[in-house]
Amino acid sequence: MAERWDAAAFKARVDEVLRRYAAEEADRLVEVDPALGPVAGQLETAVADGKRLRAAFCHWGWRAVGQPDSEALLRAAASMELVHAAAVVHDDLIDDSPLRHGRPTAHVALRGAVAHHPRVSAGARSLAMLVGDLLMSLAGQLFVTSGLPAAYLGRARPLWAALARDLIAGECLEILHTGAAPDTAASLKVIRYKTAKYTVEQPLLIGGALAGAGGRLREGYSAYGLPLGEAFQLRDDLLGLFGDEETTGKADADDVRGRRPTALLAETWRLAGEKDRDRLRELLGGTDPDGDAPEAVREVMRRLKAPERVEAMITARVDEALRALDELNLPPAPAAALTALAHSAAVRRH
């Protein structure tokens, strides 16, 4: 009988690793100077929530090679969540997003710490940037001090450079394409590098490298991970404009306000005639995008059936990922877990 994948129990274990680690590092910051208390607080807040999908993919990348569960591997997998926490702090800063998980984002929350600053917003944004930088540094530290043998860690270390490079490339591409004419191919490239790789493919590859995975398995991880990671972000695109703000914990006007190059907007543009394109230009270029513009954009998208088109893109990518998984002929436990993770990554409400 296949081992049952208990996603909630795994999440609780990762949460505890991250809670303890962030608390220890926060204490060290405050030991430097009590004035660092708000920064330390944001360090802990940054890791307090999350689906822990990246840790799960790293875990099963390891387990699929035949390696057993262990606390050392759990710590290594949890480091993937610190990468995500760093990316979130930086992404919210870049996008000027006010909410994350229903709470003020770091650059908003830290304004109170710099109320005396001549430029309060700039001071808070600077602190948030440094929180993100520290989280990325701590991710590497947690990984190398996980307790896994040095030889195992050495096999995975080169992948960290690729992870950081691809993530930054994706963020840069999003900035470069923001406000430009919507283009589906460009949006999908942003998705692949900004989200898909570090959410699914690279955690799987890092887990596999730690365990000594062979070339065929690594290729299979990429064939599964890339389309699934894209499906994950395409779902985020839909939730970002059509999801319930109470459930997603994010402001639902962010993508419109920021004129971000989402695939949803790009597909809307592709399907639109000249009249609808003129309307979109007017809405996206307005001076009050937080007013009626988001709902007006949603109406254009609904009429053109752009959400249905993105749903079809999600379905196609999940199907592609599951076909790649089937071809790997994995043992029952990792096969079942990775199948369940594929569905939970792409079919969700937050």
Short mmCIF file of C-alpha atoms in Angstrom, two decimals:
data_model
loop_
_atom_site.label_atom_id
_atom_site.label_comp_id
_atom_site.label_asym_id
_atom_site.label_seq_id
_atom_site.Cartn_x
_atom_site.Cartn_y
_atom_site.Cartn_z
CA MET A 1 0.00 0.00 0.00
CA ALA A 2 1.35 3.43 -0.96
CA GLU A 3 2.34 5.82 1.81
CA ARG A 4 -0.40 8.41 2.30
CA TRP A 5 0.67 12.00 1.59
CA ASP A 6 -0.52 14.16 4.46
CA ALA A 7 -0.05 17.68 3.12
CA ALA A 8 -1.31 19.35 6.30
CA ALA A 9 1.09 17.40 8.53
CA PHE A 10 4.01 18.20 6.23
CA LYS A 11 3.08 21.89 6.19
CA ALA A 12 2.96 21.91 10.00
CA ARG A 13 6.47 20.45 10.16
CA VAL A 14 7.85 23.03 7.73
CA ASP A 15 6.02 25.83 9.55
CA GLU A 16 7.70 24.82 12.79
CA VAL A 17 11.19 24.73 11.24
CA LEU A 18 10.68 28.18 9.76
CA ARG A 19 9.10 29.62 12.91
CA ARG A 20 12.03 28.51 15.08
CA TYR A 21 14.66 29.57 12.57
CA ALA A 22 13.15 33.01 11.97
CA ALA A 23 12.68 33.56 15.70
CA GLU A 24 16.35 32.75 16.37
CA GLU A 25 17.50 35.12 13.64
CA ALA A 26 15.09 37.83 14.81
CA ASP A 27 16.55 37.55 18.32
CA ARG A 28 20.05 37.95 16.93
CA LEU A 29 19.00 41.10 15.13
CA VAL A 30 17.53 42.63 18.27
CA GLU A 31 20.71 41.75 20.16
CA VAL A 32 22.55 44.06 17.77
CA ASP A 33 20.23 46.94 18.69
CA PRO A 34 16.67 47.05 20.07
CA ALA A 35 15.84 49.59 17.33
CA LEU A 36 15.90 46.65 14.91
CA GLY A 37 12.78 45.20 16.53
CA PRO A 38 10.39 46.16 13.69
CA VAL A 39 12.78 44.70 11.11
CA ALA A 40 13.06 41.51 13.16
CA GLY A 41 9.28 41.39 13.36
CA GLN A 42 8.95 41.55 9.58
CA LEU A 43 11.47 38.73 9.27
CA GLU A 44 9.16 36.53 11.31
CA THR A 45 6.03 37.77 9.58
CA ALA A 46 7.52 36.96 6.17
CA VAL A 47 7.68 33.24 6.98
CA ALA A 48 4.46 32.97 9.01
CA ASP A 49 2.18 31.92 6.13
CA GLY A 50 2.39 29.86 3.00
CA LYS A 51 1.23 26.73 1.24
CA ARG A 52 4.75 25.20 1.56
CA LEU A 53 4.51 23.82 -1.97
CA ARG A 54 8.16 24.55 -2.69
CA ALA A 55 9.31 22.59 0.33
CA ALA A 56 6.96 19.77 -0.66
CA PHE A 57 8.39 19.57 -4.18
CA CYS A 58 11.92 19.50 -2.79
CA HIS A 59 10.90 16.75 -0.35
CA TRP A 60 9.40 14.57 -3.07
CA GLY A 61 12.28 15.27 -5.44
CA TRP A 62 14.38 13.59 -2.74
CA ARG A 63 11.94 10.83 -1.86
CA ALA A 64 11.35 9.79 -5.49
CA VAL A 65 15.02 8.72 -5.69
CA GLY A 66 14.40 6.32 -2.83
CA GLN A 67 15.74 8.37 0.05
CA PRO A 68 13.87 8.29 3.39
CA ASP A 69 12.23 11.20 5.15
CA SER A 70 14.50 12.95 7.63
CA GLU A 71 14.67 16.11 9.70
CA ALA A 72 17.83 17.17 7.87
CA LEU A 73 16.04 16.95 4.53
CA LEU A 74 13.08 18.83 6.01
CA ARG A 75 15.37 21.73 6.92
CA ALA A 76 16.90 21.74 3.44
CA ALA A 77 13.42 21.71 1.89
CA ALA A 78 12.28 24.50 4.21
CA SER A 79 15.03 26.71 2.80
CA MET A 80 12.99 26.82 -0.44
CA GLU A 81 10.31 28.66 1.52
CA LEU A 82 12.81 31.30 2.62
CA VAL A 83 13.64 31.89 -1.05
CA HIS A 84 9.92 32.38 -1.62
CA ALA A 85 9.61 34.71 1.37
CA ALA A 86 12.47 36.82 0.01
CA ALA A 87 10.88 36.91 -3.44
CA VAL A 88 7.52 37.95 -1.97
CA VAL A 89 8.99 40.85 0.02
CA HIS A 90 10.88 42.07 -3.04
CA ASP A 91 7.92 41.50 -5.37
CA ASP A 92 5.52 43.42 -3.12
CA LEU A 93 8.06 46.23 -2.99
CA ILE A 94 8.51 46.31 -6.76
CA ASP A 95 4.75 46.19 -7.36
CA ASP A 96 3.93 48.56 -4.48
CA SER A 97 1.37 46.02 -3.24
CA PRO A 98 -0.37 47.01 0.00
CA LEU A 99 -1.55 43.58 1.19
CA ARG A 100 -0.23 40.04 1.49
CA HIS A 101 -2.05 37.29 3.39
CA GLY A 102 -4.50 39.98 4.50
CA ARG A 103 -1.77 41.95 6.30
CA PRO A 104 0.13 45.09 5.31
CA THR A 105 3.17 44.23 3.21
CA ALA A 106 6.62 44.81 4.68
CA HIS A 107 7.22 48.20 3.07
CA VAL A 108 3.84 49.39 4.40
CA ALA A 109 4.16 47.85 7.86
CA LEU A 110 7.61 49.35 8.39
CA ARG A 111 6.48 52.95 7.93
CA GLY A 112 5.82 53.24 11.63
CA ALA A 113 9.44 52.38 12.38
CA VAL A 114 10.67 55.37 10.37
CA ALA A 115 8.02 57.97 11.25
CA HIS A 116 10.83 60.43 12.02
CA HIS A 117 12.51 59.84 8.64
CA PRO A 118 12.44 62.84 6.25
CA ARG A 119 11.08 60.48 3.58
CA VAL A 120 8.97 57.94 5.46
CA SER A 121 7.92 55.88 2.45
CA ALA A 122 11.46 55.69 1.05
CA GLY A 123 12.84 54.71 4.45
CA ALA A 124 10.28 51.94 4.87
CA ARG A 125 10.90 50.66 1.35
CA SER A 126 14.63 50.56 2.04
CA LEU A 127 14.08 48.52 5.19
CA ALA A 128 11.79 46.11 3.33
CA MET A 129 14.39 45.64 0.60
CA LEU A 130 16.95 44.69 3.24
CA VAL A 131 14.51 42.26 4.89
CA GLY A 132 14.16 40.52 1.53
CA ASP A 133 17.93 40.44 1.07
CA LEU A 134 18.38 38.92 4.53
CA LEU A 135 15.74 36.26 3.85
CA MET A 136 17.58 35.16 0.71
CA SER A 137 20.85 34.97 2.64
CA LEU A 138 19.17 32.96 5.40
CA ALA A 139 17.77 30.54 2.82
CA GLY A 140 21.29 29.59 1.81
CA GLN A 141 22.38 29.37 5.43
CA LEU A 142 19.53 27.07 6.41
CA PHE A 143 20.30 24.86 3.42
CA VAL A 144 24.00 24.42 4.17
CA THR A 145 23.38 23.87 7.91
CA SER A 146 20.48 21.45 7.34
CA GLY A 147 22.47 18.49 8.61
CA LEU A 148 22.71 16.67 5.28
CA PRO A 149 26.15 15.31 4.35
CA ALA A 150 28.49 17.79 2.66
CA ALA A 151 28.74 15.55 -0.41
CA TYR A 152 24.96 15.67 -0.85
CA LEU A 153 24.88 19.45 -0.46
CA GLY A 154 27.71 19.81 -2.96
CA ARG A 155 25.66 18.06 -5.64
CA ALA A 156 22.87 20.63 -5.27
CA ARG A 157 24.89 23.80 -4.71
CA PRO A 158 25.21 24.75 -8.43
CA LEU A 159 21.44 24.73 -8.73
CA TRP A 160 21.20 27.60 -6.26
CA ALA A 161 22.97 29.92 -8.67
CA ALA A 162 20.52 28.94 -11.42
CA LEU A 163 17.57 29.45 -9.07
CA ALA A 164 18.65 32.98 -8.13
CA ARG A 165 19.56 33.94 -11.69
CA ASP A 166 16.26 32.71 -13.16
CA LEU A 167 14.18 34.34 -10.43
CA ILE A 168 15.88 37.70 -10.90
CA ALA A 169 15.64 37.36 -14.69
CA GLY A 170 11.90 36.82 -14.37
CA GLU A 171 11.46 39.82 -12.07
CA CYS A 172 13.48 42.00 -14.44
CA LEU A 173 11.46 40.81 -17.44
CA GLU A 174 8.22 41.66 -15.64
CA ILE A 175 9.49 45.18 -14.94
CA LEU A 176 10.68 45.59 -18.53
CA HIS A 177 7.33 44.46 -19.95
CA THR A 178 5.09 46.34 -17.49
CA GLY A 179 3.09 48.96 -19.34
CA ALA A 180 4.18 47.67 -22.77
CA ALA A 181 1.78 46.31 -25.36
CA PRO A 182 0.37 43.03 -23.97
CA ASP A 183 1.92 39.94 -25.54
CA THR A 184 1.10 36.37 -24.52
CA ALA A 185 4.52 34.92 -25.41
CA ALA A 186 6.29 37.60 -23.38
CA SER A 187 3.92 37.05 -20.44
CA LEU A 188 4.50 33.31 -20.49
CA LYS A 189 8.26 33.84 -20.44
CA VAL A 190 7.86 36.08 -17.38
CA ILE A 191 5.77 33.37 -15.73
CA ARG A 192 8.32 30.67 -16.50
CA TYR A 193 11.29 32.53 -15.06
CA LYS A 194 9.66 34.54 -12.29
CA THR A 195 7.51 31.75 -10.84
CA ALA A 196 7.42 28.36 -12.57
CA LYS A 197 11.07 27.48 -12.16
CA TYR A 198 11.55 28.35 -8.50
CA THR A 199 8.10 27.13 -7.46
CA VAL A 200 8.18 23.60 -8.88
CA GLU A 201 11.05 22.68 -11.20
CA GLN A 202 14.03 23.88 -9.17
CA PRO A 203 12.85 22.58 -5.78
CA LEU A 204 12.32 19.18 -7.43
CA LEU A 205 15.74 19.31 -9.07
CA ILE A 206 17.42 20.38 -5.84
CA GLY A 207 15.74 17.56 -3.91
CA GLY A 208 16.75 15.14 -6.63
CA ALA A 209 20.33 16.41 -6.73
CA LEU A 210 20.63 16.03 -2.96
CA ALA A 211 19.54 12.41 -3.34
CA GLY A 212 21.74 11.68 -6.38
CA ALA A 213 19.01 11.53 -9.05
CA GLY A 214 20.05 10.35 -12.49
CA GLY A 215 19.71 12.23 -15.75
CA ARG A 216 16.42 10.66 -16.85
CA LEU A 217 14.73 11.51 -13.56
CA ARG A 218 16.05 15.07 -13.64
CA GLU A 219 14.70 15.50 -17.18
CA GLY A 220 11.36 14.16 -15.99
CA TYR A 221 11.31 16.61 -13.10
CA SER A 222 11.70 19.49 -15.57
CA ALA A 223 9.08 18.07 -17.93
CA TYR A 224 6.64 17.89 -15.00
CA GLY A 225 7.74 21.00 -13.14
CA LEU A 226 7.80 23.67 -15.82
CA PRO A 227 4.23 23.30 -17.13
CA LEU A 228 2.91 22.83 -13.60
CA GLY A 229 4.72 25.94 -12.39
CA GLU A 230 3.21 27.88 -15.28
CA ALA A 231 -0.25 26.56 -14.39
CA PHE A 232 0.32 27.70 -10.80
CA GLN A 233 1.03 31.29 -11.88
CA LEU A 234 -1.77 31.34 -14.45
CA ARG A 235 -4.11 30.45 -11.60
CA ASP A 236 -2.62 33.35 -9.64
CA ASP A 237 -3.34 35.63 -12.60
CA LEU A 238 -7.01 34.66 -12.47
CA LEU A 239 -7.23 34.89 -8.69
CA GLY A 240 -5.50 38.26 -8.76
CA LEU A 241 -8.42 39.82 -10.63
CA PHE A 242 -11.34 37.43 -10.15
CA GLY A 243 -10.58 35.91 -6.75
CA ASP A 244 -12.16 36.89 -3.46
CA GLU A 245 -9.90 39.43 -1.75
CA GLU A 246 -10.89 38.05 1.66
CA THR A 247 -9.67 34.61 0.58
CA THR A 248 -6.58 35.57 -1.41
CA GLY A 249 -5.41 38.15 1.13
CA LYS A 250 -4.28 40.43 -1.72
CA ALA A 251 -5.68 43.62 -3.19
CA ASP A 252 -7.70 42.62 -6.26
CA ALA A 253 -6.85 45.79 -8.21
CA ASP A 254 -3.07 45.28 -8.08
CA ASP A 255 -2.59 43.81 -11.55
CA VAL A 256 -4.71 46.52 -13.20
CA ARG A 257 -3.21 49.32 -11.13
CA GLY A 258 0.30 48.15 -11.95
CA ARG A 259 -0.44 47.36 -15.65
CA ARG A 260 1.43 44.10 -15.12
CA PRO A 261 2.13 41.82 -18.06
CA THR A 262 -0.13 38.96 -16.98
CA ALA A 263 -1.13 36.25 -19.42
CA LEU A 264 -4.76 37.09 -18.59
CA LEU A 265 -4.34 40.65 -19.82
CA ALA A 266 -2.31 39.49 -22.83
CA GLU A 267 -5.00 37.00 -23.87
CA THR A 268 -7.67 39.68 -23.42
CA TRP A 269 -5.69 41.97 -25.70
CA ARG A 270 -5.20 39.21 -28.27
CA LEU A 271 -8.93 38.48 -28.37
CA ALA A 272 -9.98 42.14 -28.43
CA GLY A 273 -11.01 44.13 -31.45
CA GLU A 274 -9.98 47.74 -31.96
CA LYS A 275 -12.92 49.11 -29.95
CA ASP A 276 -12.12 46.93 -26.95
CA ARG A 277 -8.44 47.75 -27.23
CA ASP A 278 -9.26 51.45 -27.15
CA ARG A 279 -11.35 50.82 -24.05
CA LEU A 280 -8.54 48.87 -22.38
CA ARG A 281 -6.05 51.65 -23.18
CA GLU A 282 -8.39 54.13 -21.56
CA LEU A 283 -8.91 52.00 -18.46
CA LEU A 284 -5.28 50.98 -17.97
CA GLY A 285 -3.96 54.45 -18.65
CA GLY A 286 -6.38 56.26 -16.38
CA THR A 287 -5.42 58.32 -13.38
CA ASP A 288 -7.74 56.43 -11.01
CA PRO A 289 -7.19 52.71 -11.65
CA ASP A 290 -8.37 51.91 -8.12
CA GLY A 291 -11.81 53.34 -8.88
CA ASP A 292 -14.10 51.72 -11.45
CA ALA A 293 -11.30 50.56 -13.77
CA PRO A 294 -10.73 47.06 -12.30
CA GLU A 295 -14.38 46.08 -12.62
CA ALA A 296 -14.56 47.58 -16.11
CA VAL A 297 -11.47 45.59 -17.13
CA ARG A 298 -13.04 42.46 -15.65
CA GLU A 299 -16.17 43.08 -17.70
CA VAL A 300 -14.16 43.30 -20.93
CA MET A 301 -12.33 40.11 -20.00
CA ARG A 302 -15.55 38.25 -19.23
CA ARG A 303 -17.19 39.35 -22.47
CA LEU A 304 -14.19 38.21 -24.52
CA LYS A 305 -14.01 34.95 -22.51
CA ALA A 306 -10.37 35.55 -21.63
CA PRO A 307 -10.73 33.81 -18.24
CA GLU A 308 -11.96 30.68 -20.01
CA ARG A 309 -8.95 30.85 -22.30
CA VAL A 310 -6.60 31.01 -19.32
CA GLU A 311 -8.48 28.15 -17.65
CA ALA A 312 -7.83 26.09 -20.78
CA MET A 313 -4.14 26.99 -20.62
CA ILE A 314 -4.06 25.81 -16.99
CA THR A 315 -5.77 22.52 -17.84
CA ALA A 316 -3.41 21.86 -20.74
CA ARG A 317 -0.35 22.45 -18.58
CA VAL A 318 -1.57 20.27 -15.72
CA ASP A 319 -2.30 17.50 -18.22
CA GLU A 320 1.19 17.89 -19.70
CA ALA A 321 2.75 17.71 -16.23
CA LEU A 322 0.80 14.59 -15.29
CA ARG A 323 1.73 12.85 -18.54
CA ALA A 324 5.40 13.56 -17.82
CA LEU A 325 4.93 12.19 -14.30
CA ASP A 326 3.32 9.00 -15.60
CA GLU A 327 6.26 8.41 -17.92
CA LEU A 328 8.67 8.39 -14.98
CA ASN A 329 7.08 5.28 -13.44
CA LEU A 330 7.86 6.48 -9.92
CA PRO A 331 7.19 4.40 -6.81
CA PRO A 332 3.58 4.67 -5.57
CA ALA A 333 4.18 7.17 -2.72
CA PRO A 334 5.98 9.91 -4.69
CA ALA A 335 3.74 9.34 -7.72
CA ALA A 336 0.62 9.82 -5.60
CA ALA A 337 2.05 12.83 -3.77
CA LEU A 338 3.20 14.61 -6.93
CA THR A 339 -0.17 13.94 -8.56
CA ALA A 340 -1.95 15.46 -5.55
CA LEU A 341 0.43 18.43 -5.54
CA ALA A 342 -0.25 19.06 -9.23
CA HIS A 343 -3.96 19.38 -8.55
CA SER A 344 -3.55 21.49 -5.41
CA ALA A 345 -1.14 23.88 -7.15
CA ALA A 346 -3.48 24.54 -10.06
CA VAL A 347 -6.96 24.16 -8.56
CA ARG A 348 -7.21 26.51 -5.58
CA ARG A 349 -8.92 29.65 -4.27
CA HIS A 350 -5.86 31.46 -2.82
#
